[in-house]
mmCIF file of C-alpha atoms in Angstrom:
data_model
loop_
_atom_site.group_PDB
_atom_site.id
_atom_site.type_symbol
_atom_site.label_atom_id
_atom_site.label_comp_id
_atom_site.label_asym_id
_atom_site.label_seq_id
_atom_site.Cartn_x
_atom_site.Cartn_y
_atom_site.Cartn_z
ATOM 1 C CA MET A 1 8.952 -16.782 -22.778
ATOM 2 C CA LEU A 2 7.800 -17.057 -19.005
ATOM 3 C CA ARG A 3 9.320 -14.202 -17.148
ATOM 4 C CA LYS A 4 10.589 -14.768 -13.392
ATOM 5 C CA ALA A 5 7.742 -14.272 -10.679
ATOM 6 C CA PRO A 6 8.999 -11.260 -8.536
ATOM 7 C CA PRO A 7 9.395 -12.159 -4.847
ATOM 8 C CA THR A 8 5.965 -9.691 -3.840
ATOM 9 C CA LEU A 9 3.896 -12.384 -5.935
ATOM 10 C CA VAL A 10 5.663 -15.855 -4.934
ATOM 11 C CA ILE A 11 5.249 -15.363 -0.963
ATOM 12 C CA PRO A 12 1.345 -15.085 -1.458
ATOM 13 C CA ILE A 13 1.510 -17.865 -4.000
ATOM 14 C CA LEU A 14 3.420 -19.852 -1.306
ATOM 15 C CA LEU A 15 1.289 -18.710 1.767
ATOM 16 C CA LEU A 16 -1.849 -20.006 -0.630
ATOM 17 C CA LEU A 17 -0.521 -23.245 -1.308
ATOM 18 C CA ILE A 18 0.488 -24.060 2.134
ATOM 19 C CA ALA A 19 -3.269 -22.928 3.613
ATOM 20 C CA VAL A 20 -4.546 -25.102 0.856
ATOM 21 C CA VAL A 21 -2.745 -28.141 1.691
ATOM 22 C CA ALA A 22 -3.282 -27.415 5.479
ATOM 23 C CA ALA A 23 -7.113 -27.445 5.074
ATOM 24 C CA PHE A 24 -7.005 -30.732 2.811
ATOM 25 C CA LEU A 25 -4.644 -32.310 5.486
ATOM 26 C CA LYS A 26 -7.131 -31.260 8.652
ATOM 27 C CA GLY A 27 -10.607 -31.881 6.886
ATOM 28 C CA GLY A 28 -10.149 -33.068 3.195
ATOM 29 C CA VAL A 29 -11.947 -31.718 0.127
ATOM 30 C CA GLN A 30 -15.141 -30.198 2.432
ATOM 31 C CA LEU A 31 -12.795 -28.054 4.476
ATOM 32 C CA THR A 32 -10.767 -26.944 1.689
ATOM 33 C CA TRP A 33 -14.152 -26.289 -0.556
ATOM 34 C CA GLN A 34 -15.450 -24.345 2.347
ATOM 35 C CA GLY A 35 -12.678 -22.022 2.427
ATOM 36 C CA LEU A 36 -12.721 -21.427 -1.299
ATOM 37 C CA VAL A 37 -16.645 -20.536 -0.675
ATOM 38 C CA GLN A 38 -15.242 -18.161 2.092
ATOM 39 C CA THR A 39 -12.991 -16.491 -0.622
ATOM 40 C CA GLY A 40 -15.953 -16.178 -2.739
ATOM 41 C CA ARG A 41 -17.862 -14.124 0.228
ATOM 42 C CA LEU A 42 -15.103 -12.022 0.458
ATOM 43 C CA LEU A 43 -14.588 -11.396 -3.101
ATOM 44 C CA GLU A 44 -18.121 -10.362 -3.418
ATOM 45 C CA THR A 45 -17.992 -7.818 -0.800
ATOM 46 C CA VAL A 46 -14.884 -5.798 -1.892
ATOM 47 C CA TRP A 47 -14.553 -6.644 -6.108
ATOM 48 C CA LEU A 48 -16.326 -3.323 -6.721
ATOM 49 C CA ARG A 49 -13.881 -1.799 -4.283
ATOM 50 C CA LEU A 50 -10.399 -3.104 -6.060
ATOM 51 C CA PRO A 51 -11.229 -1.732 -9.787
ATOM 52 C CA LEU A 52 -12.509 1.740 -8.146
ATOM 53 C CA GLY A 53 -8.993 1.828 -5.944
ATOM 54 C CA PHE A 54 -7.067 1.124 -9.450
ATOM 55 C CA ALA A 55 -9.115 3.340 -11.261
ATOM 56 C CA LEU A 56 -8.137 6.171 -8.854
ATOM 57 C CA GLY A 57 -4.578 5.690 -8.677
ATOM 58 C CA GLY A 58 -4.435 5.853 -12.205
ATOM 59 C CA LEU A 59 -6.345 8.821 -12.819
ATOM 60 C CA ILE A 60 -3.915 10.237 -10.139
ATOM 61 C CA GLN A 61 -0.849 9.414 -12.199
ATOM 62 C CA VAL A 62 -2.409 11.374 -15.138
ATOM 63 C CA LEU A 63 -4.221 14.087 -13.485
ATOM 64 C CA VAL A 64 -1.497 15.454 -10.874
ATOM 65 C CA PRO A 65 1.793 16.685 -12.548
ATOM 66 C CA ARG A 66 5.042 14.654 -11.537
ATOM 67 C CA ALA A 67 6.744 17.714 -10.998
ATOM 68 C CA VAL A 68 3.746 18.576 -8.123
ATOM 69 C CA ILE A 69 4.575 15.461 -6.714
ATOM 70 C CA ALA A 70 8.241 16.347 -6.653
ATOM 71 C CA ARG A 71 8.272 19.271 -5.318
ATOM 72 C CA TRP A 72 5.698 18.864 -2.251
ATOM 73 C CA LEU A 73 6.356 14.855 -1.725
ATOM 74 C CA GLY A 74 9.417 14.102 -3.669
ATOM 75 C CA PRO A 75 13.047 12.748 -2.258
ATOM 76 C CA ALA A 76 14.199 16.503 -2.464
ATOM 77 C CA SER A 77 11.461 17.795 -0.648
ATOM 78 C CA GLY A 78 13.021 16.670 2.787
ATOM 79 C CA ALA A 79 10.949 17.803 6.101
ATOM 80 C CA LYS A 80 8.088 19.372 4.511
ATOM 81 C CA GLY A 81 7.427 15.930 2.210
ATOM 82 C CA ILE A 82 7.462 14.128 5.129
ATOM 83 C CA LEU A 83 4.997 15.994 7.486
ATOM 84 C CA ILE A 84 2.572 16.490 4.667
ATOM 85 C CA GLY A 85 2.803 12.699 4.262
ATOM 86 C CA SER A 86 2.462 12.401 7.728
ATOM 87 C CA TYR A 87 -0.915 14.129 8.376
ATOM 88 C CA THR A 88 -2.341 14.046 4.854
ATOM 89 C CA GLY A 89 -2.891 10.279 6.472
ATOM 90 C CA ILE A 90 -4.940 12.015 8.871
ATOM 91 C CA VAL A 91 -7.876 12.379 6.378
ATOM 92 C CA MET A 92 -7.301 8.941 4.037
ATOM 93 C CA ALA A 93 -10.142 7.248 4.733
ATOM 94 C CA GLY A 94 -10.532 3.910 2.972
ATOM 95 C CA ALA A 95 -9.265 0.187 3.012
ATOM 96 C CA PRO A 96 -6.102 -0.853 2.184
ATOM 97 C CA TYR A 97 -7.613 -2.106 -1.447
ATOM 98 C CA VAL A 98 -8.628 1.644 -2.036
ATOM 99 C CA MET A 99 -5.894 3.260 -0.388
ATOM 100 C CA LEU A 100 -2.769 1.475 -2.048
ATOM 101 C CA PRO A 101 -3.307 2.221 -5.357
ATOM 102 C CA VAL A 102 -3.458 5.864 -4.653
ATOM 103 C CA VAL A 103 -0.223 5.821 -2.252
ATOM 104 C CA ALA A 104 1.291 3.462 -5.185
ATOM 105 C CA SER A 105 0.155 6.027 -7.768
ATOM 106 C CA LEU A 106 1.784 8.845 -5.606
ATOM 107 C CA TYR A 107 5.331 6.534 -5.502
ATOM 108 C CA LEU A 108 5.545 5.864 -9.155
ATOM 109 C CA ALA A 109 4.686 9.481 -9.758
ATOM 110 C CA GLY A 110 7.988 10.687 -8.146
ATOM 111 C CA ALA A 111 7.036 10.786 -4.101
ATOM 112 C CA GLY A 112 10.107 10.003 -1.709
ATOM 113 C CA ALA A 113 10.219 7.038 0.240
ATOM 114 C CA GLY A 114 10.169 9.021 3.409
ATOM 115 C CA PRO A 115 6.877 10.789 2.507
ATOM 116 C CA ILE A 116 5.229 7.466 1.655
ATOM 117 C CA ILE A 117 6.126 5.796 4.596
ATOM 118 C CA ALA A 118 4.763 8.721 6.815
ATOM 119 C CA LEU A 119 1.791 8.802 4.834
ATOM 120 C CA LEU A 120 0.956 5.108 5.529
ATOM 121 C CA THR A 121 1.982 5.503 9.068
ATOM 122 C CA GLY A 122 -0.028 8.422 9.270
ATOM 123 C CA GLN A 123 -3.097 6.725 7.929
ATOM 124 C CA ALA A 124 -2.619 3.699 10.082
ATOM 125 C CA LEU A 125 -2.066 5.690 13.287
ATOM 126 C CA LEU A 126 -3.811 8.763 12.801
ATOM 127 C CA GLY A 127 -6.645 8.346 10.543
ATOM 128 C CA ILE A 128 -9.489 10.196 12.164
ATOM 129 C CA GLN A 129 -12.234 7.950 10.748
ATOM 130 C CA ASN A 130 -10.883 4.972 13.087
ATOM 131 C CA LEU A 131 -10.460 7.536 15.808
ATOM 132 C CA ILE A 132 -13.711 8.793 16.126
ATOM 133 C CA VAL A 133 -15.991 5.768 14.593
ATOM 134 C CA TRP A 134 -14.423 2.821 16.423
ATOM 135 C CA GLN A 135 -11.335 3.436 19.181
ATOM 136 C CA ILE A 136 -13.445 6.702 21.281
ATOM 137 C CA PRO A 137 -16.727 4.638 21.351
ATOM 138 C CA PHE A 138 -15.147 1.456 22.218
ATOM 139 C CA LEU A 139 -12.520 2.606 24.351
ATOM 140 C CA GLY A 140 -13.763 6.012 25.829
ATOM 141 C CA VAL A 141 -11.716 9.477 25.032
ATOM 142 C CA GLY A 142 -8.725 8.860 27.733
ATOM 143 C CA LEU A 143 -6.749 5.886 26.302
ATOM 144 C CA PRO A 144 -7.658 6.983 22.521
ATOM 145 C CA LEU A 145 -6.516 10.305 22.771
ATOM 146 C CA SER A 146 -3.513 9.637 24.485
ATOM 147 C CA LYS A 147 -2.183 7.457 21.729
ATOM 148 C CA TYR A 148 -3.208 9.852 19.270
ATOM 149 C CA ILE A 149 -1.224 13.027 20.307
ATOM 150 C CA VAL A 150 1.927 10.790 20.872
ATOM 151 C CA CYS A 151 1.447 9.486 17.527
ATOM 152 C CA LEU A 152 1.120 12.859 15.797
ATOM 153 C CA PHE A 153 5.171 13.281 16.978
ATOM 154 C CA ILE A 154 5.689 9.440 16.357
ATOM 155 C CA VAL A 155 4.604 9.403 12.508
ATOM 156 C CA PRO A 156 7.305 12.151 11.317
ATOM 157 C CA LEU A 157 9.847 10.389 13.056
ATOM 158 C CA VAL A 158 9.156 6.820 11.326
ATOM 159 C CA GLY A 159 8.931 8.970 7.834
ATOM 160 C CA PHE A 160 12.592 10.336 8.437
ATOM 161 C CA ALA A 161 13.494 6.612 10.060
ATOM 162 C CA GLY A 162 12.098 4.629 7.164
ATOM 163 C CA SER A 163 13.568 6.994 4.665
ATOM 164 C CA GLY A 164 17.228 6.013 6.173
ATOM 165 C CA VAL A 165 16.348 2.677 6.011
ATOM 166 C CA PHE A 166 15.426 2.636 2.594
ATOM 167 C CA LYS A 167 18.339 4.119 1.012
ATOM 168 C CA LEU A 168 20.311 1.225 3.108
ATOM 169 C CA LEU A 169 17.891 -1.405 1.756
ATOM 170 C CA SER A 170 17.812 0.261 -2.107
ATOM 171 C CA ARG A 171 19.721 -2.669 -3.217
ATOM 172 C CA LEU A 172 17.220 -5.201 -2.815
ATOM 173 C CA PRO A 173 15.605 -6.614 -5.602
ATOM 174 C CA ASP A 174 11.755 -5.560 -6.456
ATOM 175 C CA LEU A 175 11.783 -2.908 -3.788
ATOM 176 C CA LYS A 176 10.391 0.080 -5.868
ATOM 177 C CA PRO A 177 7.699 -0.794 -8.419
ATOM 178 C CA LYS A 178 8.534 -0.264 -12.018
ATOM 179 C CA ALA A 179 8.240 3.333 -13.420
ATOM 180 C CA ASP A 180 5.861 3.835 -16.008
ATOM 181 C CA SER A 181 8.689 3.993 -18.946
ATOM 182 C CA GLU A 182 9.970 0.661 -17.548
ATOM 183 C CA VAL A 183 6.555 -0.972 -17.487
ATOM 184 C CA SER A 184 5.817 0.259 -21.266
ATOM 185 C CA ARG A 185 9.441 -0.824 -22.200
ATOM 186 C CA ALA A 186 8.972 -4.177 -20.570
ATOM 187 C CA GLY A 187 5.799 -4.852 -21.995
ATOM 188 C CA GLN A 188 6.977 -3.371 -25.657
ATOM 189 C CA LYS A 189 10.023 -5.910 -25.154
ATOM 190 C CA GLU A 190 7.416 -8.676 -24.116
ATOM 191 C CA GLY A 191 5.350 -7.996 -27.506
ATOM 192 C CA ASP A 192 8.238 -7.937 -29.520
ATOM 193 C CA GLU A 193 9.209 -11.499 -28.093
ATOM 194 C CA LYS A 194 6.127 -12.807 -28.848
ATOM 195 C CA ARG A 195 6.215 -12.114 -32.446
#
């Protein structure tokens, strides 16, 4: 039995189809093929990082007890959880395909929306490797440091505001990834239907 595709999967598929049609209309089969070749080159550079990121995310789920995550980053952790999330982002290095499985694992293990939003924002705005390796060498010290100091205060505010917005939007479908028990029940139900 076919399951309904989640919106998080439908949107990228639609964008891919639009891009393929646009490439074909612009340059025919040749341009479309060039796009697929570029896709292969991109995959060649990141393919190993993807399973490593997923493996790390999975291991975090089994190594870090849910009670620890709930205490430090859970919905009831309040300002403490948002501050931890905000400033953990400073040291979280890595591309999205490495970092996001880790963040998703924390979320599935019970981290609250506010701390997760703060963590994502902190990594994007406060990542120390970005400041040292890219911003200061290209822009000098003054501009990046000015932005950085302001962002130290903004990131927790984004965590608090994001938590409130998340509560308002919590009725939307597919807003939170399925918990482990839901995934295993869905897989068991699917297996029963195939028999």
